Short mmCIF file of C-alpha atoms in Angstrom, two decimals:
data_model
loop_
_atom_site.label_atom_id
_atom_site.label_comp_id
_atom_site.label_asym_id
_atom_site.label_seq_id
_atom_site.Cartn_x
_atom_site.Cartn_y
_atom_site.Cartn_z
CA MET A 1 19.30 13.87 9.52
CA ASP A 2 22.56 12.96 11.17
CA SER A 3 24.13 9.87 12.62
CA ARG A 4 25.87 11.20 15.71
CA ALA A 5 25.31 11.29 19.45
CA HIS A 6 22.98 13.92 20.91
CA GLN A 7 22.57 15.33 24.38
CA TYR A 8 19.02 15.50 25.71
CA ASP A 9 17.02 17.32 28.36
CA LEU A 10 14.24 15.41 30.06
CA ARG A 11 11.37 17.13 31.84
CA ALA A 12 7.98 16.09 33.12
CA GLU A 13 4.69 17.95 33.52
CA GLY A 14 1.28 17.13 34.89
CA ILE A 15 1.15 17.94 38.61
CA ASP A 16 1.79 21.37 40.08
CA GLY A 17 5.14 21.60 41.72
CA MET A 18 6.18 18.09 40.78
CA LYS A 19 9.87 17.32 40.69
CA LEU A 20 11.76 15.08 38.32
CA VAL A 21 14.76 13.44 39.91
CA VAL A 22 17.24 12.05 37.40
CA ASP A 23 20.14 10.02 38.75
CA GLN A 24 22.25 10.71 35.74
CA PRO A 25 21.71 14.31 34.64
CA ASP A 26 23.79 14.10 31.46
CA ILE A 27 21.67 12.20 28.94
CA THR A 28 23.81 11.56 25.87
CA VAL A 29 22.60 8.93 23.46
CA PRO A 30 24.72 7.72 20.53
CA ALA A 31 23.09 7.35 17.12
CA GLY A 32 20.94 4.27 16.82
CA ALA A 33 21.34 3.33 20.46
CA VAL A 34 18.84 2.61 23.20
CA GLN A 35 19.55 4.01 26.62
CA GLN A 36 17.89 3.10 29.87
CA LEU A 37 17.50 5.77 32.48
CA ILE A 38 16.06 5.63 35.98
CA VAL A 39 14.04 8.68 36.96
CA ARG A 40 11.73 9.44 39.87
CA ILE A 41 8.82 11.83 40.19
CA GLN A 42 8.16 13.55 43.47
CA ALA A 43 4.87 15.41 44.00
CA ASP A 44 3.03 16.95 46.87
CA GLU A 45 -0.05 14.91 47.83
CA PHE A 46 -1.93 18.19 48.20
CA ASN A 47 -1.53 18.93 44.47
CA MET A 48 -2.83 15.57 43.29
CA GLU A 49 -6.36 15.70 42.04
CA ALA A 50 -6.74 11.95 41.97
CA ARG A 51 -4.92 8.84 43.07
CA SER A 52 -3.66 8.32 39.60
CA VAL A 53 -2.64 11.36 37.58
CA ARG A 54 -1.72 11.53 33.93
CA ILE A 55 1.71 13.08 33.43
CA ARG A 56 3.88 13.68 30.38
CA PHE A 57 7.60 13.25 29.81
CA TYR A 58 9.29 15.53 27.30
CA LEU A 59 12.61 14.58 25.79
CA GLN A 60 14.35 17.30 23.81
CA ALA A 61 17.80 17.34 22.21
CA THR A 62 19.75 20.32 23.53
CA GLU A 63 21.13 21.41 20.17
CA ALA A 64 18.62 19.99 17.67
CA ASN A 65 15.10 21.41 17.85
CA HIS A 66 13.49 18.75 15.71
CA LEU A 67 14.63 15.90 17.95
CA THR A 68 11.81 15.81 20.40
CA ALA A 69 9.63 13.08 21.88
CA VAL A 70 6.68 13.07 24.24
CA GLU A 71 5.43 10.10 26.22
CA GLU A 72 2.48 9.84 28.51
CA ALA A 73 2.64 8.05 31.83
CA ARG A 74 0.74 7.83 35.12
CA PHE A 75 1.79 8.94 38.53
CA VAL A 76 0.13 6.90 41.22
CA GLY A 77 0.05 8.34 44.70
CA PRO A 78 -1.98 8.44 47.86
CA GLY A 79 -4.06 11.40 46.63
CA LYS A 80 -7.85 11.79 46.64
CA THR A 81 -9.75 8.77 45.47
CA MET B 1 4.72 -35.00 -22.11
CA GLN B 2 1.66 -36.18 -23.93
CA ALA B 3 -1.64 -35.19 -22.37
CA HIS B 4 -4.25 -36.55 -24.74
CA ASN B 5 -4.96 -37.10 -28.38
CA THR B 6 -7.94 -35.70 -30.21
CA GLY B 7 -8.15 -36.98 -33.74
CA ASN B 8 -5.05 -36.02 -35.61
CA THR B 9 -4.13 -33.12 -33.34
CA GLU B 10 -1.77 -33.93 -30.59
CA HIS B 11 -2.06 -31.71 -27.54
CA VAL B 12 0.98 -31.52 -25.34
CA LEU B 13 1.04 -29.93 -21.96
CA TYR B 14 4.52 -28.50 -22.28
CA ALA B 15 5.72 -27.16 -25.59
CA ALA B 16 9.27 -28.11 -26.46
CA HIS B 17 11.48 -25.07 -26.14
CA LYS B 18 12.39 -23.55 -29.46
CA LYS B 19 15.29 -21.13 -29.33
CA ILE B 20 14.31 -17.68 -30.48
CA TYR B 21 16.72 -15.60 -32.51
CA PRO B 22 15.28 -12.09 -32.46
CA ARG B 23 16.17 -10.24 -35.62
CA GLU B 24 17.85 -6.87 -35.18
CA VAL B 25 15.51 -3.95 -35.64
CA SER B 26 15.82 -0.20 -35.80
CA GLY B 27 13.36 2.60 -35.47
CA HIS B 28 11.79 5.08 -33.13
CA PHE B 29 10.57 2.67 -30.43
CA THR B 30 13.75 0.60 -30.56
CA ARG B 31 15.78 3.75 -29.90
CA LEU B 32 13.46 4.54 -27.00
CA ARG B 33 13.88 1.03 -25.59
CA MET B 34 17.67 1.20 -25.97
CA LEU B 35 17.70 4.54 -24.19
CA SER B 36 15.66 3.03 -21.37
CA VAL B 37 18.02 0.03 -21.19
CA ILE B 38 21.11 2.25 -21.03
CA VAL B 39 19.65 4.60 -18.41
CA LEU B 40 18.39 1.78 -16.18
CA LEU B 41 21.60 -0.26 -16.43
CA GLY B 42 23.52 2.97 -15.74
CA ILE B 43 21.47 3.59 -12.61
CA TYR B 44 22.01 0.02 -11.42
CA TYR B 45 25.78 -0.10 -11.95
CA LEU B 46 26.61 3.48 -10.93
CA THR B 47 24.38 3.97 -7.86
CA PRO B 48 26.69 2.09 -5.46
CA LEU B 49 29.53 4.39 -6.55
CA LEU B 50 27.73 7.55 -5.40
CA ARG B 51 29.02 9.11 -2.19
CA TRP B 52 27.22 11.07 0.51
CA ASP B 53 28.98 12.51 3.57
CA GLU B 54 31.96 10.15 3.73
CA ARG B 55 29.80 7.10 3.06
CA GLN B 56 28.11 5.28 0.20
CA ALA B 57 24.96 7.21 -0.76
CA ILE B 58 22.75 4.13 -1.00
CA LEU B 59 23.76 1.29 1.26
CA PHE B 60 21.69 -1.35 3.01
CA ASP B 61 23.95 -2.25 5.88
CA LEU B 62 22.36 -5.46 7.15
CA PRO B 63 24.86 -6.31 9.94
CA ALA B 64 24.44 -2.81 11.41
CA ARG B 65 20.69 -2.77 10.62
CA LYS B 66 21.03 0.63 9.01
CA PHE B 67 19.66 1.50 5.60
CA TYR B 68 21.15 4.61 4.05
CA ILE B 69 19.34 6.38 1.23
CA PHE B 70 21.21 9.62 0.56
CA GLY B 71 20.47 11.84 3.59
CA LEU B 72 18.08 9.37 5.17
CA THR B 73 19.06 6.68 7.61
CA LEU B 74 16.37 4.10 8.16
CA TRP B 75 16.27 1.57 10.97
CA PRO B 76 14.52 -1.80 11.19
CA GLN B 77 11.58 -0.10 12.94
CA ASP B 78 11.11 1.99 9.77
CA PHE B 79 10.28 -1.11 7.73
CA ILE B 80 6.75 0.20 7.41
CA TYR B 81 8.18 2.50 4.71
CA LEU B 82 9.32 -0.52 2.74
CA ALA B 83 5.79 -1.92 2.96
CA ALA B 84 4.44 1.44 1.75
CA LEU B 85 6.98 1.44 -1.09
CA LEU B 86 5.90 -2.02 -2.19
CA ILE B 87 2.24 -0.98 -2.09
CA LEU B 88 3.15 2.06 -4.19
CA ALA B 89 5.01 -0.15 -6.67
CA GLY B 90 1.99 -2.44 -6.95
CA LEU B 91 -0.39 0.46 -7.44
CA SER B 92 1.90 2.07 -10.01
CA LEU B 93 1.77 -1.16 -11.95
CA PHE B 94 -2.05 -1.02 -11.92
CA PHE B 95 -2.07 2.64 -12.92
CA PHE B 96 0.47 2.41 -15.73
CA THR B 97 -1.03 -0.83 -17.06
CA ALA B 98 -4.51 0.68 -17.21
CA LEU B 99 -3.10 3.72 -18.97
CA VAL B 100 -0.35 2.48 -21.24
CA GLY B 101 -0.55 -1.30 -21.12
CA ARG B 102 2.57 -3.39 -20.64
CA VAL B 103 5.01 -0.53 -20.97
CA TRP B 104 6.83 -1.90 -17.93
CA CYS B 105 7.43 -5.26 -19.65
CA GLY B 106 8.64 -3.75 -22.89
CA TYR B 107 10.86 -1.00 -21.60
CA ALA B 108 11.76 -1.27 -17.93
CA CYS B 109 11.47 -4.80 -16.57
CA PRO B 110 14.91 -6.09 -15.48
CA GLN B 111 14.23 -9.26 -17.47
CA THR B 112 13.81 -7.18 -20.65
CA VAL B 113 16.66 -4.81 -19.83
CA TRP B 114 19.25 -7.51 -19.15
CA THR B 115 18.01 -9.71 -22.00
CA GLU B 116 18.50 -6.76 -24.38
CA ALA B 117 22.02 -6.28 -23.04
CA TYR B 118 22.87 -9.99 -23.44
CA LEU B 119 21.31 -10.07 -26.87
CA TRP B 120 23.39 -7.08 -27.86
CA MET B 121 26.57 -8.88 -26.78
CA GLU B 122 25.43 -12.00 -28.63
CA ARG B 123 24.87 -10.00 -31.82
CA LYS B 124 28.27 -8.33 -31.55
CA ILE B 125 30.01 -11.70 -31.14
CA GLU B 126 27.94 -14.14 -33.18
CA GLY B 127 26.53 -11.79 -35.79
CA LYS B 128 23.02 -11.14 -37.03
CA ARG B 129 20.03 -13.47 -36.82
CA SER B 130 20.74 -15.64 -39.88
CA LYS B 131 24.39 -16.00 -38.87
CA ARG B 132 23.46 -17.01 -35.33
CA MET B 133 20.97 -19.61 -36.59
CA LYS B 134 23.54 -20.97 -39.01
CA LEU B 135 26.19 -21.13 -36.29
CA ASP B 136 23.92 -23.09 -33.95
CA LYS B 137 23.03 -25.56 -36.71
CA ALA B 138 26.63 -25.96 -37.86
CA PRO B 139 28.58 -29.01 -36.72
CA THR B 140 31.11 -28.50 -33.95
CA SER B 141 34.24 -26.86 -35.23
CA ALA B 142 37.13 -24.92 -33.80
CA ALA B 143 35.64 -21.65 -35.04
CA LYS B 144 32.26 -22.43 -33.49
CA ILE B 145 33.80 -23.35 -30.16
CA ARG B 146 35.90 -20.20 -30.22
CA THR B 147 32.88 -17.95 -30.90
CA LYS B 148 30.83 -19.68 -28.19
CA VAL B 149 33.67 -19.50 -25.66
CA ILE B 150 34.09 -15.78 -26.34
CA LYS B 151 30.36 -15.16 -25.97
CA HIS B 152 30.05 -17.06 -22.71
CA THR B 153 33.20 -15.47 -21.30
CA VAL B 154 31.80 -12.00 -22.00
CA TRP B 155 28.39 -13.01 -20.61
CA ILE B 156 29.93 -14.50 -17.46
CA ALA B 157 32.13 -11.43 -16.94
CA PHE B 158 29.09 -9.17 -17.26
CA SER B 159 27.12 -11.45 -14.91
CA LEU B 160 29.88 -11.34 -12.31
CA TRP B 161 29.96 -7.56 -12.53
CA THR B 162 26.18 -7.57 -12.03
CA GLY B 163 26.49 -9.86 -8.99
CA PHE B 164 29.33 -7.80 -7.58
CA THR B 165 27.30 -4.60 -7.99
CA PHE B 166 24.30 -6.24 -6.33
CA VAL B 167 26.31 -7.13 -3.23
CA GLY B 168 27.77 -3.61 -3.41
CA TYR B 169 24.38 -2.35 -2.26
CA PHE B 170 24.80 -4.30 0.99
CA THR B 171 28.55 -4.19 1.64
CA PRO B 172 30.31 -0.89 0.84
CA ILE B 173 31.47 -1.43 -2.72
CA ASN B 174 34.96 -0.02 -2.06
CA GLU B 175 35.53 -2.52 0.71
CA LEU B 176 34.07 -5.24 -1.46
CA ALA B 177 36.53 -4.41 -4.25
CA VAL B 178 39.44 -4.56 -1.81
CA LYS B 179 38.18 -7.87 -0.40
CA LEU B 180 37.82 -9.23 -3.92
CA GLY B 181 41.33 -8.06 -4.80
CA THR B 182 42.83 -9.68 -1.72
CA ALA B 183 40.65 -12.81 -2.03
CA SER B 184 39.19 -12.24 1.43
CA LEU B 185 35.46 -12.19 0.62
CA GLY B 186 33.18 -13.56 3.29
CA PRO B 187 31.11 -16.71 2.62
CA TRP B 188 27.81 -14.78 2.29
CA GLU B 189 29.31 -12.17 -0.01
CA THR B 190 30.79 -14.91 -2.18
CA PHE B 191 27.50 -16.81 -2.23
CA TRP B 192 25.40 -13.80 -3.20
CA ILE B 193 27.82 -12.56 -5.88
CA LEU B 194 27.83 -16.02 -7.47
CA PHE B 195 24.10 -16.60 -7.00
CA TYR B 196 23.12 -13.26 -8.50
CA SER B 197 25.61 -13.70 -11.34
CA PHE B 198 24.25 -17.15 -12.06
CA ALA B 199 20.66 -15.86 -12.04
CA THR B 200 21.58 -13.03 -14.42
CA TYR B 201 23.50 -15.34 -16.74
CA GLY B 202 20.69 -17.88 -16.76
CA ASN B 203 17.75 -15.49 -17.06
CA ALA B 204 19.21 -13.06 -19.60
CA GLY B 205 21.35 -15.52 -21.53
CA PHE B 206 19.15 -18.62 -21.69
CA MET B 207 15.70 -18.33 -20.13
CA ARG B 208 14.83 -14.98 -21.75
CA GLU B 209 11.23 -15.02 -23.01
CA GLN B 210 10.50 -18.16 -20.99
CA VAL B 211 10.69 -16.08 -17.81
CA CYS B 212 7.92 -13.85 -19.19
CA MET B 213 5.88 -16.75 -20.54
CA TYR B 214 6.10 -19.30 -17.76
CA MET B 215 7.43 -17.63 -14.63
CA CYS B 216 6.09 -14.09 -14.53
CA PRO B 217 2.70 -13.76 -12.86
CA TYR B 218 2.20 -10.27 -14.25
CA ALA B 219 1.83 -11.60 -17.79
CA ARG B 220 -1.02 -13.76 -16.55
CA PHE B 221 -2.98 -11.28 -14.51
CA GLN B 222 -2.50 -8.27 -16.77
CA SER B 223 -5.84 -9.00 -18.41
CA ALA B 224 -7.54 -8.01 -15.17
CA MET B 225 -6.11 -4.52 -15.58
CA PHE B 226 -6.80 -4.18 -19.27
CA ASP B 227 -9.90 -2.60 -20.74
CA SER B 228 -10.90 -1.40 -24.18
CA ASP B 229 -8.98 1.86 -23.72
CA THR B 230 -5.65 0.34 -22.69
CA LEU B 231 -2.74 0.97 -25.01
CA ILE B 232 -1.78 -2.21 -26.83
CA VAL B 233 0.41 -3.18 -29.76
CA ALA B 234 -1.90 -4.38 -32.48
CA TYR B 235 -2.01 -5.38 -36.10
CA HIS B 236 -4.85 -4.02 -38.16
CA PRO B 237 -6.33 -6.98 -40.01
CA GLU B 238 -8.91 -4.89 -41.85
CA ARG B 239 -6.05 -3.05 -43.53
CA GLY B 240 -3.55 -5.90 -43.74
CA GLU B 241 -5.73 -8.78 -44.87
CA PRO B 242 -5.75 -10.69 -47.09
CA ARG B 243 -2.02 -10.83 -46.62
CA GLY B 244 0.25 -12.04 -49.38
CA SER B 245 3.57 -11.48 -51.07
CA ARG B 246 3.72 -9.26 -54.10
CA ARG B 247 6.15 -7.31 -56.24
CA ARG B 248 7.08 -3.84 -55.14
CA GLY B 249 4.91 -1.32 -56.89
CA THR B 250 1.91 -3.66 -57.16
CA ASP B 251 -1.32 -1.96 -56.26
CA PRO B 252 -2.78 -4.08 -53.47
CA ALA B 253 -6.36 -3.18 -54.37
CA THR B 254 -6.09 -4.48 -57.93
CA ALA B 255 -4.22 -7.59 -56.74
CA GLY B 256 -6.97 -8.24 -54.20
CA LEU B 257 -4.57 -8.02 -51.32
CA GLY B 258 -4.31 -6.12 -48.08
CA ASP B 259 -1.24 -4.13 -47.02
CA CYS B 260 0.46 -7.03 -45.21
CA ILE B 261 3.06 -8.49 -47.52
CA ASP B 262 3.47 -11.52 -45.26
CA CYS B 263 7.23 -10.99 -44.99
CA ASN B 264 7.23 -12.37 -41.43
CA VAL B 265 9.67 -9.73 -40.25
CA CYS B 266 7.31 -8.89 -37.37
CA VAL B 267 7.61 -12.51 -36.20
CA GLN B 268 11.38 -12.58 -36.67
CA VAL B 269 12.01 -9.48 -34.54
CA CYS B 270 9.69 -10.62 -31.73
CA PRO B 271 11.67 -11.46 -28.59
CA THR B 272 8.94 -13.87 -27.49
CA GLY B 273 8.53 -15.41 -30.93
CA ILE B 274 4.83 -14.71 -31.43
CA ASP B 275 2.91 -13.50 -34.45
CA ILE B 276 1.24 -10.24 -33.51
CA ARG B 277 -1.13 -10.69 -36.43
CA ASP B 278 -2.88 -13.41 -34.41
CA GLY B 279 -4.19 -10.72 -32.06
CA LEU B 280 -3.50 -9.77 -28.45
CA GLN B 281 -1.60 -12.52 -26.67
CA TYR B 282 -0.32 -12.83 -23.13
CA GLU B 283 3.18 -13.53 -24.48
CA CYS B 284 3.35 -10.03 -26.01
CA ILE B 285 5.53 -7.84 -23.81
CA ALA B 286 4.62 -4.73 -25.83
CA CYS B 287 8.24 -4.05 -26.73
CA SER B 288 7.05 -2.61 -30.07
CA ALA B 289 9.89 -4.22 -32.07
CA CYS B 290 7.24 -5.39 -34.55
CA ILE B 291 5.98 -1.81 -34.96
CA ASP B 292 9.42 -0.57 -35.99
CA ALA B 293 10.01 -3.61 -38.20
CA CYS B 294 6.66 -3.27 -39.99
CA ASP B 295 7.03 0.49 -40.42
CA GLU B 296 10.35 -0.11 -42.16
CA ILE B 297 8.69 -2.58 -44.56
CA MET B 298 5.77 -0.20 -45.16
CA ASP B 299 8.29 2.54 -46.03
CA LYS B 300 10.01 0.20 -48.50
CA MET B 301 6.67 -0.65 -50.08
CA SER B 302 5.62 3.01 -50.08
CA TYR B 303 2.55 2.12 -48.01
CA PRO B 304 1.47 4.26 -45.08
CA ARG B 305 3.05 3.33 -41.75
CA GLY B 306 1.12 1.91 -38.84
CA LEU B 307 -0.10 -1.48 -40.06
CA ILE B 308 1.14 -2.65 -36.65
CA ARG B 309 0.93 0.17 -34.15
CA TYR B 310 0.16 1.29 -30.67
CA THR B 311 -3.58 1.57 -30.38
CA THR B 312 -6.47 0.71 -28.09
CA GLU B 313 -9.25 -1.76 -28.71
CA ASN B 314 -11.72 1.11 -29.02
CA ALA B 315 -9.55 3.08 -31.44
CA ALA B 316 -8.94 0.01 -33.56
CA GLN B 317 -12.68 -0.49 -33.87
CA GLY B 318 -13.20 3.15 -34.75
CA LYS B 319 -14.90 3.91 -31.43
CA LYS B 320 -14.18 6.87 -29.17
CA GLN B 321 -11.07 6.56 -27.01
CA HIS B 322 -11.15 7.48 -23.34
CA ILE B 323 -7.75 8.13 -21.88
CA VAL B 324 -9.10 9.59 -18.65
CA ARG B 325 -11.61 7.09 -17.29
CA PRO B 326 -12.82 6.12 -13.82
CA ARG B 327 -10.27 3.39 -13.16
CA VAL B 328 -7.38 5.63 -14.22
CA ILE B 329 -8.66 8.43 -11.98
CA VAL B 330 -9.14 6.08 -9.00
CA TYR B 331 -5.66 4.58 -9.38
CA ALA B 332 -4.14 8.05 -9.83
CA VAL B 333 -5.87 9.48 -6.75
CA ILE B 334 -4.90 6.53 -4.53
CA LEU B 335 -1.36 6.72 -5.87
CA LEU B 336 -1.07 10.45 -5.24
CA VAL B 337 -2.53 10.25 -1.73
CA LEU B 338 -0.24 7.36 -0.79
CA CYS B 339 2.80 9.05 -2.32
CA GLY B 340 2.03 12.28 -0.50
CA THR B 341 1.47 10.50 2.82
CA LEU B 342 4.66 8.48 2.48
CA LEU B 343 6.81 11.49 1.61
CA THR B 344 5.30 13.71 4.31
CA ASN B 345 5.74 10.98 6.86
CA LEU B 346 9.29 10.28 5.78
CA PHE B 347 10.38 13.89 5.99
CA LEU B 348 8.51 14.75 9.17
CA ARG B 349 9.66 11.58 10.88
CA VAL B 350 11.47 12.16 14.21
CA PRO B 351 14.08 9.49 14.70
CA LEU B 352 13.69 9.56 18.47
CA GLU B 353 11.50 7.44 20.71
CA LEU B 354 10.74 7.64 24.39
CA ASP B 355 9.19 4.86 26.43
CA VAL B 356 8.24 5.16 30.09
CA ILE B 357 7.99 1.96 32.08
CA ARG B 358 6.76 2.48 35.60
CA ASP B 359 8.52 0.65 38.37
CA ARG B 360 6.35 -2.26 39.47
CA ASN B 361 7.09 -1.70 43.14
CA THR B 362 5.35 1.64 43.37
CA LEU B 363 1.92 0.16 43.91
#
């Protein structure tokens, strides 16, 4: 375990063809810090199976394999009810 | 304080404190206890000096909320591990008590360890038991004052070192030494160094056995963890009684006596001042000083050793001993499972968290 800053990649999965838009592409978090990040998900209505779809965010450090986190979220859209 | 009178016997709620002067003792268990004292004190005083990657190996940095334990860095959100550690400590106490009795009290408890260290200093400065008793009874004199001043100066110096080391677990000890040298210690550092020093000086120098007898809850609830197969320090009355003094070389059988020569050495060496011949008592911290003392007397009398010895209630009554028994197995299994879970969790822990909070306006 180290106590230095790491750079991370963020990706999301759950809807075919969905796009993750990150305002600040370089995610570097110092050790022991909390960072807030605004991201948007764009998806085609056609690919949404329901109005509310379960999606997952994956955070992975670029140069440290073990530093990985997954968080579930919901994407709410105008899809099928 | 007088509670009530029954006939000629006066029962008092609080016994007046009688200073105990434990007599010096040597032997197998005393060597073992001394070894334990030296190792544990060594760990306490040397740990803050260990280094790990440009920093102190074990440091609980409260202002930064970071807790370093060698390669591990724990954060406040990892406090669950501290809870697990405390549960483990509690369970270990159950396990070891069921198995080997109050081995913790006699060999590893900080109260015992520091009391032994302070007693050692006292013996070096004031002399052996009889000399110490004589000194305390003697009228005030220049020599008495000098001896007492030396003893308390050494005690206070050792206490201050203890307090300094304690704070060295929370403030890097190198910085603390510099701050101390330049008289720029912060108010909290000063308070804790003095408070911890005072507690050490008071508990190890003065309170001693009273901490075990009146303050420690463990002494009181140990009976709940004891059973007939728990290791205890016990005197064997069937061999020792009737006790009585005799000339060396007297055959006890013809004199109508047991093996106990009633020399009282077992009482004199006891750090809590009890007579082990009265049976198992909550004051007994199982330090086994009386075993070593009695063995030495038995050797001098050419009697077999072990009039006072480690035994179990069952063994003492000639019944079968069970070392492995249900309660030991249950404690051991819970302990192993918890230990395994804690270690696996600790080493597989990913120090990264991700939270997704959806924007409220999307609905």
